[in-house]
XYZ file of C-alpha atoms in Angstrom:
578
model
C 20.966 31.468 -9.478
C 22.240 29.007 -6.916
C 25.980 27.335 -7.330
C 25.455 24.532 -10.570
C 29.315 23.272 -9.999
C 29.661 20.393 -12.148
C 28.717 17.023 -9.451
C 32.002 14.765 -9.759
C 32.073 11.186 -10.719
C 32.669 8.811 -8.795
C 36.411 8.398 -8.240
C 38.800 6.544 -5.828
C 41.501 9.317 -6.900
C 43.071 11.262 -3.802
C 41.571 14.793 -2.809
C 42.983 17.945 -0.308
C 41.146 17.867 2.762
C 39.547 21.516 1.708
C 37.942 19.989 -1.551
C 34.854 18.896 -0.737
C 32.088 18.421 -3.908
C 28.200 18.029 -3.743
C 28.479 14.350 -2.968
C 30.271 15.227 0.551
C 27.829 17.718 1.096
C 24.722 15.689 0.125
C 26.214 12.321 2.196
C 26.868 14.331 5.064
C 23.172 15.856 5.140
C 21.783 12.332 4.560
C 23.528 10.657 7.113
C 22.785 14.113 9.843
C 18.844 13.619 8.669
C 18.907 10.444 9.491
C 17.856 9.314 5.771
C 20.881 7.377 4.852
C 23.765 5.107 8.026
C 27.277 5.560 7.450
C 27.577 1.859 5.798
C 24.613 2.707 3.132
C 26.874 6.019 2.008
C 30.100 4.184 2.275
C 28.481 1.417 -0.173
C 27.280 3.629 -2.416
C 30.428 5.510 -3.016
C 32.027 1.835 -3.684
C 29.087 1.500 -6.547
C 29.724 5.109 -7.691
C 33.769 4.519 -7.913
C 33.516 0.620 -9.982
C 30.665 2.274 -12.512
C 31.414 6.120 -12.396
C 28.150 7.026 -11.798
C 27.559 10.111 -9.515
C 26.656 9.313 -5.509
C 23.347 10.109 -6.097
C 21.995 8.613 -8.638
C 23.302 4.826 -7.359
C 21.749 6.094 -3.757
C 18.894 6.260 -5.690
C 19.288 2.855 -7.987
C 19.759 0.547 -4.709
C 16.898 1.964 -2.835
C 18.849 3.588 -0.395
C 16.793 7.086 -1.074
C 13.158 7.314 -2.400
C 13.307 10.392 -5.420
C 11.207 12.897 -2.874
C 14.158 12.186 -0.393
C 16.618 13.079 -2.984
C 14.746 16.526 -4.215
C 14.468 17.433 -0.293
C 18.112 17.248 -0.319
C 18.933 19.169 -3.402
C 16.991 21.723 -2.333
C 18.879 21.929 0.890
C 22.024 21.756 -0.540
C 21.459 24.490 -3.117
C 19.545 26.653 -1.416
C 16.089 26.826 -3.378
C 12.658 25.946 -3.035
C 11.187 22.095 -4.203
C 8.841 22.404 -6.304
C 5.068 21.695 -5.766
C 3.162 19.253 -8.071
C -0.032 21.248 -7.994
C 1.581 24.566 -9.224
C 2.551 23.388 -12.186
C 1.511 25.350 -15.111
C -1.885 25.002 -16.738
C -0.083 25.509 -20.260
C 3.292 25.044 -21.508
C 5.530 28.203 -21.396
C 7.665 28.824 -24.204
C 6.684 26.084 -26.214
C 8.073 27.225 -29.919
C 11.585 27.679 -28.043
C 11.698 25.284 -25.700
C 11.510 21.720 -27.350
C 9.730 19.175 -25.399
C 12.523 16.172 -26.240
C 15.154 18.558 -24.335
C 13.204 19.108 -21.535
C 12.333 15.556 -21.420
C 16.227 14.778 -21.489
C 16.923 17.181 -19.324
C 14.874 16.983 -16.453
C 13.632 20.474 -16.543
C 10.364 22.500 -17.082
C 9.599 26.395 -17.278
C 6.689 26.671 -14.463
C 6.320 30.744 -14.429
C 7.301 33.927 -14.809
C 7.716 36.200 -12.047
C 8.585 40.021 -13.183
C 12.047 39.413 -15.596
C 12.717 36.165 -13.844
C 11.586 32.443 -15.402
C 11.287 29.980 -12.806
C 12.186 26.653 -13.872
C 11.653 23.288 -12.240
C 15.122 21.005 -12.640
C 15.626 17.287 -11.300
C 19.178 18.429 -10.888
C 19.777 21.294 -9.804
C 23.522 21.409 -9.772
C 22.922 20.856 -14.207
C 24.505 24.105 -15.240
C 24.755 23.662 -18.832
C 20.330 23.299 -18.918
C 20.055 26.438 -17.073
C 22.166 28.313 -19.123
C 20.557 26.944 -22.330
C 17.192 27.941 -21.442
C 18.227 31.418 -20.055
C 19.708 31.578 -23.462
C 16.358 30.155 -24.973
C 13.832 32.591 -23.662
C 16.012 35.639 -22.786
C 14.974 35.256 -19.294
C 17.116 35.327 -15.745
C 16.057 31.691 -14.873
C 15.738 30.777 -11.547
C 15.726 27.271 -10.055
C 13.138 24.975 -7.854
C 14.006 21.027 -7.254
C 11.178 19.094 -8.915
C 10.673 15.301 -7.870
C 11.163 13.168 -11.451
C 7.594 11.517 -11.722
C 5.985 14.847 -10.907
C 7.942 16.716 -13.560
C 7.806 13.543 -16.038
C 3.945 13.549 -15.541
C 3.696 17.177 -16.233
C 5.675 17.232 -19.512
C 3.501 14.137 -20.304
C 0.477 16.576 -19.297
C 1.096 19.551 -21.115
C 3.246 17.575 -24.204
C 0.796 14.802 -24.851
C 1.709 13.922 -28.413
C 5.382 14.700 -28.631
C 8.672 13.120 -27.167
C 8.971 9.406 -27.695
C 8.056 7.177 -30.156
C 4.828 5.758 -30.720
C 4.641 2.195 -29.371
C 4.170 -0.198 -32.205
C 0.263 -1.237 -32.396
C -0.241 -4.629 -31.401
C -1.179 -6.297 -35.105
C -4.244 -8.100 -35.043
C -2.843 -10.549 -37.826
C 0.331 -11.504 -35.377
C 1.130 -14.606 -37.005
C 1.771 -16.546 -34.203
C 1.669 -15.932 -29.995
C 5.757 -16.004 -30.132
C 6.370 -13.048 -32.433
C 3.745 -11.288 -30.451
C 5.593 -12.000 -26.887
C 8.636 -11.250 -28.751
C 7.583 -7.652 -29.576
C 5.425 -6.892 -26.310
C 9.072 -8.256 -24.648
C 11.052 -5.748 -26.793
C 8.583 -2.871 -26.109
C 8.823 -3.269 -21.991
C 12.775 -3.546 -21.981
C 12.949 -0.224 -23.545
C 14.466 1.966 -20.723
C 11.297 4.508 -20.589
C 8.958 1.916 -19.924
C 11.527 0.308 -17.576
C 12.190 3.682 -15.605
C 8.475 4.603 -15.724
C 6.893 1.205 -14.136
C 9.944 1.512 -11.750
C 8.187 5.094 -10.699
C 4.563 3.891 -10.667
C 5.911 1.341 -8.113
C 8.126 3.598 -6.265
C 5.415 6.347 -5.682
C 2.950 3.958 -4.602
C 5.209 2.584 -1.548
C 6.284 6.483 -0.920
C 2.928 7.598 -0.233
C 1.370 4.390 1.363
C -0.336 3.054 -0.659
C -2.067 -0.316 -0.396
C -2.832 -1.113 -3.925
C -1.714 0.290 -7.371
C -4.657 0.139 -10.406
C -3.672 -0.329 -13.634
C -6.343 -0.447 -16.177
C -6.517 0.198 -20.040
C -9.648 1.981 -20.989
C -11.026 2.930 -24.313
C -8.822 6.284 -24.984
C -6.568 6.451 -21.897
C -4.397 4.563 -19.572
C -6.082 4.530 -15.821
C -3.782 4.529 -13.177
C -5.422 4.520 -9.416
C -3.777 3.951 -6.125
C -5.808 3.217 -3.305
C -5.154 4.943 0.280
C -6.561 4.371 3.253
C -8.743 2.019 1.750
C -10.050 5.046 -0.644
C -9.204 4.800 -4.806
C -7.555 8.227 -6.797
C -6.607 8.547 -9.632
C -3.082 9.734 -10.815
C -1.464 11.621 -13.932
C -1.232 8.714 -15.951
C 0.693 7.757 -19.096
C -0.604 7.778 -22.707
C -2.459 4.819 -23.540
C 0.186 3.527 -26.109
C 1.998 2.369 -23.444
C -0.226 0.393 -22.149
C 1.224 -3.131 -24.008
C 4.139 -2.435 -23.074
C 3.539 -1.580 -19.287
C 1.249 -4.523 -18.667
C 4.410 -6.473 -20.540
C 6.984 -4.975 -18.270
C 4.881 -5.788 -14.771
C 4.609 -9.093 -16.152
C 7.611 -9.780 -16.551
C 9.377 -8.876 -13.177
C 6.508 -11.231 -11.923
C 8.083 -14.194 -13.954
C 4.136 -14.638 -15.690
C 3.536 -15.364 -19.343
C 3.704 -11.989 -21.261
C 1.944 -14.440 -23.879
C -1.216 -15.435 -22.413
C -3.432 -12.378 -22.246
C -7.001 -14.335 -22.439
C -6.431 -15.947 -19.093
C -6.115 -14.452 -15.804
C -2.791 -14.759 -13.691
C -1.334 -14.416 -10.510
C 2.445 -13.698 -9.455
C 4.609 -12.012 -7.222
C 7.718 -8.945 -7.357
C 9.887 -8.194 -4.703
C 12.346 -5.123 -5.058
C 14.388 -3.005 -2.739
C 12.895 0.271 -2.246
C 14.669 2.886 0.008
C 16.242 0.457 1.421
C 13.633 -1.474 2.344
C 12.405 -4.863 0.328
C 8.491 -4.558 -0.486
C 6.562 -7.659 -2.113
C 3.735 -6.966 -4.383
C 1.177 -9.553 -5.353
C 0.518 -9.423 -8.373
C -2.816 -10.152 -10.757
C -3.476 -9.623 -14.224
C -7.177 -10.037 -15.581
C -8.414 -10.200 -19.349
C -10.881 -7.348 -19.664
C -11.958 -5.169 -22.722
C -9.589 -3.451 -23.092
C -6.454 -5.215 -22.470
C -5.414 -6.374 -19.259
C -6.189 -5.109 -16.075
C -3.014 -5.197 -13.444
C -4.018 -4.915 -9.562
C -0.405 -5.228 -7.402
C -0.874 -5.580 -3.716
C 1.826 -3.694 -1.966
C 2.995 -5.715 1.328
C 5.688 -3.201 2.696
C 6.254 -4.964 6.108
C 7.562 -1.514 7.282
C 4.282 0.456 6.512
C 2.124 -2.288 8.856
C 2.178 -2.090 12.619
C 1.833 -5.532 14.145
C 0.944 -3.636 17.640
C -2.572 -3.796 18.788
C -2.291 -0.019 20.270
C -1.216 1.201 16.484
C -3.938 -0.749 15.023
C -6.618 1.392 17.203
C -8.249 -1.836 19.136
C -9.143 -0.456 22.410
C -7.413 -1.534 25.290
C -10.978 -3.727 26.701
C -10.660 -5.397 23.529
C -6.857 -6.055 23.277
C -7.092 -7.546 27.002
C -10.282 -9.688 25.940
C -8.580 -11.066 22.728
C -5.222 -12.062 24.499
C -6.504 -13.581 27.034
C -8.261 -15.981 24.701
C -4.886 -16.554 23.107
C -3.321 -17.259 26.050
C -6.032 -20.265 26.286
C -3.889 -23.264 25.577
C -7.086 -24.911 22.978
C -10.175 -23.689 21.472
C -10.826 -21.856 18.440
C -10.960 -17.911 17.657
C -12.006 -16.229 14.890
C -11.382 -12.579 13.450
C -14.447 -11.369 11.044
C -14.952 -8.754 8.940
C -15.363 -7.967 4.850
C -12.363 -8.108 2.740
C -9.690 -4.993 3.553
C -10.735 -4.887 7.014
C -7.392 -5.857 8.934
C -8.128 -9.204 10.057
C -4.950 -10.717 8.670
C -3.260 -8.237 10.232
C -4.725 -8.452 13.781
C -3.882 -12.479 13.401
C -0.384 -11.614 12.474
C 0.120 -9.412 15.540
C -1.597 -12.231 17.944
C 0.589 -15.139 16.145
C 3.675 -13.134 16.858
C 2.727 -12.708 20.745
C 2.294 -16.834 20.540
C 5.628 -16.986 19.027
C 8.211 -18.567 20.922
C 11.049 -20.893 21.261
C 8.234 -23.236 23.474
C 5.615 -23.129 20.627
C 4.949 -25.003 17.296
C 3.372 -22.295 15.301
C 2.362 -22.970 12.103
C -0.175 -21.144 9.373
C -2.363 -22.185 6.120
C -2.716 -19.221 3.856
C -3.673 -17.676 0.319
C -1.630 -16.013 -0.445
C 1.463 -15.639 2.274
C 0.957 -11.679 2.800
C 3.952 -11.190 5.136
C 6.768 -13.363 6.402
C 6.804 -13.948 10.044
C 10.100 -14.975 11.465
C 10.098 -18.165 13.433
C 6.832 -19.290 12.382
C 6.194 -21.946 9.740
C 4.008 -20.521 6.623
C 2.380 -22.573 4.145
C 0.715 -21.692 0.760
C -2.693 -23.485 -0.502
C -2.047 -24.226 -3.961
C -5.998 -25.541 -5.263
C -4.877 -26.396 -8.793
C -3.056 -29.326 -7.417
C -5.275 -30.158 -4.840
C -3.415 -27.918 -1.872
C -6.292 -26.770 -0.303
C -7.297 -25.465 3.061
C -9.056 -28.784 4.571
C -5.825 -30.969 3.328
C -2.993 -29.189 4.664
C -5.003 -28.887 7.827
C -5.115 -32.646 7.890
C -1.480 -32.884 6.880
C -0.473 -30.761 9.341
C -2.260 -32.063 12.567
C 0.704 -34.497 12.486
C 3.113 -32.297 12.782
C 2.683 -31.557 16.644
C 1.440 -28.287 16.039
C 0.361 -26.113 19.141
C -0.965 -22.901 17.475
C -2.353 -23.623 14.000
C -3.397 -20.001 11.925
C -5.914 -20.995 9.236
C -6.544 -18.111 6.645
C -10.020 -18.452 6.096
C -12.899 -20.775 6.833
C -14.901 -21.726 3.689
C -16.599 -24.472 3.717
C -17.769 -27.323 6.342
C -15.064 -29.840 5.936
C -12.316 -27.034 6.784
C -14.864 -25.706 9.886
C -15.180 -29.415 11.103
C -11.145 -30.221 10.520
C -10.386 -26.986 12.175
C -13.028 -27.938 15.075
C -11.808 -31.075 15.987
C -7.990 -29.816 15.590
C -9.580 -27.468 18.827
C -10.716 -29.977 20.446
C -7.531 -32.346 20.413
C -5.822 -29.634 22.580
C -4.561 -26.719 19.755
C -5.133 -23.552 19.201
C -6.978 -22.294 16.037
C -6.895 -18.824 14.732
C -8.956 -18.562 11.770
C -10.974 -15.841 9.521
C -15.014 -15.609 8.050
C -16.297 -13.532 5.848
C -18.953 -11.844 7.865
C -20.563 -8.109 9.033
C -20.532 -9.042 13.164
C -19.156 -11.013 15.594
C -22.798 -12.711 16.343
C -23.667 -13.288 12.739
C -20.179 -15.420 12.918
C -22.178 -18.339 14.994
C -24.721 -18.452 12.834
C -22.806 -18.624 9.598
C -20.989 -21.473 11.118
C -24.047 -23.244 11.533
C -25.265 -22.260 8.079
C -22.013 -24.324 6.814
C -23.356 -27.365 8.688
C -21.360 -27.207 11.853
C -23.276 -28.736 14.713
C -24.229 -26.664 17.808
C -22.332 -28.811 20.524
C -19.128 -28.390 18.134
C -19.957 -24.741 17.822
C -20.055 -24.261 22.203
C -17.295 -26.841 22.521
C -14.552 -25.148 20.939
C -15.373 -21.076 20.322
C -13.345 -18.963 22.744
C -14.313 -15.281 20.972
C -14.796 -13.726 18.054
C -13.251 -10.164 17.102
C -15.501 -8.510 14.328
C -13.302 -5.142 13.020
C -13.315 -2.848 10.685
C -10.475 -0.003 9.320
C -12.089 3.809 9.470
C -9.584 6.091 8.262
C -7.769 8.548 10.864
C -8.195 12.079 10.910
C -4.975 14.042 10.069
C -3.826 15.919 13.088
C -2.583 18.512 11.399
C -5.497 19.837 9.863
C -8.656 18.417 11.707
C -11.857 20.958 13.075
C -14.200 20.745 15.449
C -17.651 21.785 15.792
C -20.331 21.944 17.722
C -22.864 18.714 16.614
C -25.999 20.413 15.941
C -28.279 18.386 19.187
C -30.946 16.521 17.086
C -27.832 14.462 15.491
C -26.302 14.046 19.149
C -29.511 12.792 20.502
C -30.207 10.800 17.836
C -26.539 8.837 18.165
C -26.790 9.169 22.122
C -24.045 10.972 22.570
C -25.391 14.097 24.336
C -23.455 15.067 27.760
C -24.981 15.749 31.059
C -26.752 18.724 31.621
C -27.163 19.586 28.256
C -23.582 20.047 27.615
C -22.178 20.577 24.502
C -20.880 17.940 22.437
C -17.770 18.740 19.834
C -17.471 16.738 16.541
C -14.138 16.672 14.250
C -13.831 17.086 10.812
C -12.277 16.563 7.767
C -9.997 19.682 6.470
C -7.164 18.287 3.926
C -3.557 19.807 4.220
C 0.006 18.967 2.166
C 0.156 16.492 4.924
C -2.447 14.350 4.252
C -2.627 15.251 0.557
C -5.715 17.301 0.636
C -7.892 14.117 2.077
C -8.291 14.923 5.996
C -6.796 11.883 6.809
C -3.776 9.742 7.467
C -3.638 6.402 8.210
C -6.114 4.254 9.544
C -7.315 2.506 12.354
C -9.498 -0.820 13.188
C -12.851 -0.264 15.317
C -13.847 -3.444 16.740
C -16.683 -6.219 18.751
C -15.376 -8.649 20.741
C -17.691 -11.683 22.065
C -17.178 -13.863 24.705
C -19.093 -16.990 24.248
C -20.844 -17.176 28.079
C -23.543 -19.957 29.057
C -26.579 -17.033 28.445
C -24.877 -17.251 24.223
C -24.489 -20.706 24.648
C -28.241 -21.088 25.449
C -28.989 -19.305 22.765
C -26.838 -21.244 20.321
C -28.960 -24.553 21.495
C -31.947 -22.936 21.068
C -31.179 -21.928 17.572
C -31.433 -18.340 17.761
C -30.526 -16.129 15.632
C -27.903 -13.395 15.045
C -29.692 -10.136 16.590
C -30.840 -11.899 19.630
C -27.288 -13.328 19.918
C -26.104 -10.312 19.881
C -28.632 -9.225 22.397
C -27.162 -11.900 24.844
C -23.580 -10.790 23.733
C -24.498 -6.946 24.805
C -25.695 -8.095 28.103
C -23.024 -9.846 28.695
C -20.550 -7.300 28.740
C -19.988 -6.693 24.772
C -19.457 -3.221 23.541
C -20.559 -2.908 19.865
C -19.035 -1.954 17.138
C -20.601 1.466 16.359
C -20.501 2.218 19.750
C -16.684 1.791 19.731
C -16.183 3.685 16.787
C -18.658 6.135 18.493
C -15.990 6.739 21.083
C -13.428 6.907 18.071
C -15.502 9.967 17.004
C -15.341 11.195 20.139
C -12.271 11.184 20.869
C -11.111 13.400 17.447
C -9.214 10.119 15.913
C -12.121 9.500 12.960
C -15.264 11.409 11.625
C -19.128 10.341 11.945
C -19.102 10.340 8.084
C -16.140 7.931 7.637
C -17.970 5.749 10.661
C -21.228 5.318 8.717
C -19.405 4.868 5.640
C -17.273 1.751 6.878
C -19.700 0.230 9.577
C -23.338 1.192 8.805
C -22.908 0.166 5.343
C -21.547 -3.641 5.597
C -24.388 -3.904 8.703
């Protein structure tokens, strides 16, 4: 059994040089692994001396240390193994000796038993006095292994579903009145479980990058889903009487009505995680259940705004700044919803971003705060829309004006003529190519000679997921399927494929990360003939190839190619919006 020396409170009392306690030894390994600077430690130990709470627990309360981070570090510093999530037992062990509510207080849960020896997963490992009681318990050596909280917590809630805290009070359908309601859906989300658990639904989205977290009551259960690299899975999820109260407690960090649960509504969090402060957008939707909760997680340090991180190839990053080094015109970035184009607009408005330049943007909703560039929100329900701040804002000198989307014709024709009075405009559609772009202009009622007059290029993109590194095959591609995609090599060559595997590293999926695969047309006079003539979007397209542009399948072809995605994740994300 490894050392389980009492950890020390914070204190401001003298020590001997020679005393040093876990909280030396865990500051110093934080601050050597590069986890945790100097000032972080030194302002944590303040924290820990004014409320005597232990080092790292108010590491771990200011965001300094995500709770994986923290179990890493135990497990260095007392010389055992962390636990892993997926070898947690099927059944609970000991279950008429060992009572659920202690193991729930105590952070701790028998996993097996190997020969005479139980091996029990512990949040702290340095807890002495829970070792000892189970030992006691069971009659069993007990040996240790760091567990991360939520994967512990969601275990005990696995194996223990109908024991440990108190039912949630039903929501009474003869409430007499919306206030005592709110009152007692208040009362249920300050209660410090729900508090603590939305706190780790949050936290383990941003620690394993995910875009969006899924909350959504169902019949029996609670649903919880966060989607990765643009794919949705499920998680261990709480027991559906906390649902009320969960829904309650999200609303309530993003200052909406915990009252009103027949409309929908939309707000905003931001908290300091590791460190770091995230933004989540936040919606809440009326459904059959109860409410659905999406939150939108905008971690500015999970998003590269670098064109060779977001996988455009170098052809297209060249193409696309030179038409933002153009000092008028219009350019537009296409694709469906999720594809990155807000992204890629961010990373060109941050190139244009100087001490010369009056850079300003119209968007809903404000995704990320750019330094140095002026941001504005539509607000429709008072009239804020896209085609009236563009109008306001035409007399504010502007030289680069970002407009988040393009939908309708009076914001196409604003936004045209704002091109042709000498600015910039970056703007987005809703639309599967960079040729169907032209004609869905036109569909809005933009005329042709506007259309020629002020287009400089359209990007068309899409995000394909990245094959992990560590764990990624190739194969041979059987020839019919390399003939068929036109990929074969000369002489008859072989031509290698690479595949999905899964690892720890990627969490069993194959991949990590993703990356945009993209179009780029350049408006020439054989398009522009074309435009006139009213064709339509394959034979502009046609024109667009022949000119020069590489298409987007064929990019992500080369993708394939080059081991960075699979042929199944291209079809999925191109072939299937085409």
């Amino acid at each position: 059994m490894p050392d389980t020396t009492a950890w020390p409170q914070g204190k401001t009392g003298t020590r001997s040089d020679d005393e040093v306690t876990p909280a030396d030894r865990l500051a110093a390994r934080l601050v050597e692994a590069g986890q945790c600077d100097e000032a972080a430690i030194e302002r944590a130990r303040r924290v820990a001396a004014e409320t005597g709470q232990r080092l790292d627990h108010v590491l771990k309360q200011l965001g300094l240390l995500t709770e994986r981070d923290l179990a890493e570090a135990y497990a260095d510093l007392a010389g055992v193994r962390l636990a892993v999530a997926d070898r947690y037992p099927a059944e609970p062990l000991f279950p008429e000796r060992v009572q659920p509510q202690f193991l729930r207080a105590a952070g701790a849960l028998p996993l097996r038993i190997e020969g005479s020896v139980l091996v029990l997963a512990m949040t702290d490992p340095f807890d002495a006095f829970t070792a000892r009681a189970v030992a006691a318990a069971t009659g069993h050596v007990v040996a240790i292994e760091v567990a991360v909280p939520i994967e512990l917590e969601a275990a005990i809630e696995r194996l223990y579903p109908e024991t440990g805290r108190e039912e949630a009070a039903p929501l009474s359908a003869e409430a007499t009145s919306f206030e005592e309601d709110a009152e007692r859906l208040r009362d249920l989300a300050s209660e410090a479980p729900v508090i603590r658990l939305v706190n780790q639904i949050i936290s383990r989205a941003v620690e394993t990058r995910a875009s969006d977290i899924h909350i959504e009551p169902c019949e029996d259960r609670l649903r919880i889903r966060y989607r990765r690299d643009g794919i949705l899975a499920e998680v261990e999820s709480p027991p559906a009487r906390l649902a009320p109260a969960i829904t309650s407690r999200i609303k309530i960090m993003a200052r909406l009505d915990i009252a009103e649960r027949r409309l929908p509504q939309d707000g905003r969090i931001r908290l300091a995680i590791r460190g770091q402060e995230v933004d989540f957008r936040v919606s809440s939707v009326p459904a059959l259940h109860g409410e659905t909760v999406v939150l939108r997680v905008l971690d500015r340090s999970a998003v590269a705004f670098d064109y060779a991180r977001l996988g455009l190839s170098p052809l297209v990053v060249a193409r696309l700044e030179a038409t933002f080094a153009l000092p008028n015109g219009m350019v537009l970035v296409t694709g469906p919803t999720g594809s990155g184009k807000t992204t890629t607009l961010y990373t060109g408005l941050l190139g244009l971003n100087s001490g010369t330049r009056n850079v300003v943007t119209i968007e809903d909703p404000i995704e990320f705060q750019l330094p140095g560039i002026n941001q504005i929100q539509v607000k429709p329900q008072i009239g804020l829309d896209f085609a009236h701040l563009l109008r306001a804002i035409l007399r504010q000198d502007p030289d680069v004006i970002m407009v988040g989307e393009i939908r309708d014709l009076e914001t196409a024709e604003i936004a045209a003529q704002a091109a042709l009075t000498g600015h910039l405009v970056l703007s987005t559609l809703h639309t599967n190519s960079a040729a169907a772009s032209i004609t869905r202009l036109r569909d809005m009622g933009l005329e042709d000679y506007l259309i020629t007059a002020v287009l400089r290029g359209v990007l068309a993109q899409r995000l394909v997921r990245r094959l992990c590194p560590e764990c990624r095959r190739a194969e041979v591609a059987p020839p019919a399927l390399a003939a068929r995609l036109g990929i074969g090599r000369e002489g008859g060559g072989e031509v290698l494929l690479w595949h999905a595997v899964g690892c720890q590293a990627c969490r069993g999926s194959g991949y990590h990360g993703r990356m945009a695969v993209a179009e780029f047309l350049v408006p020439d006079a054989g398009i522009e003939s074309r435009i006139f003539a009213r064709a339509d979007e394959a034979e502009i397209e046609r024109a667009a190839i022949a000119g020069g542009m590489t298409p987007m399948f064929k990019a992500g072809l080369a993708a394939v190619l080059a081991g960075e995605t699979t042929i199944e994740e291209l079809a999925r994300s191109i072939r299937a919006t085409n």
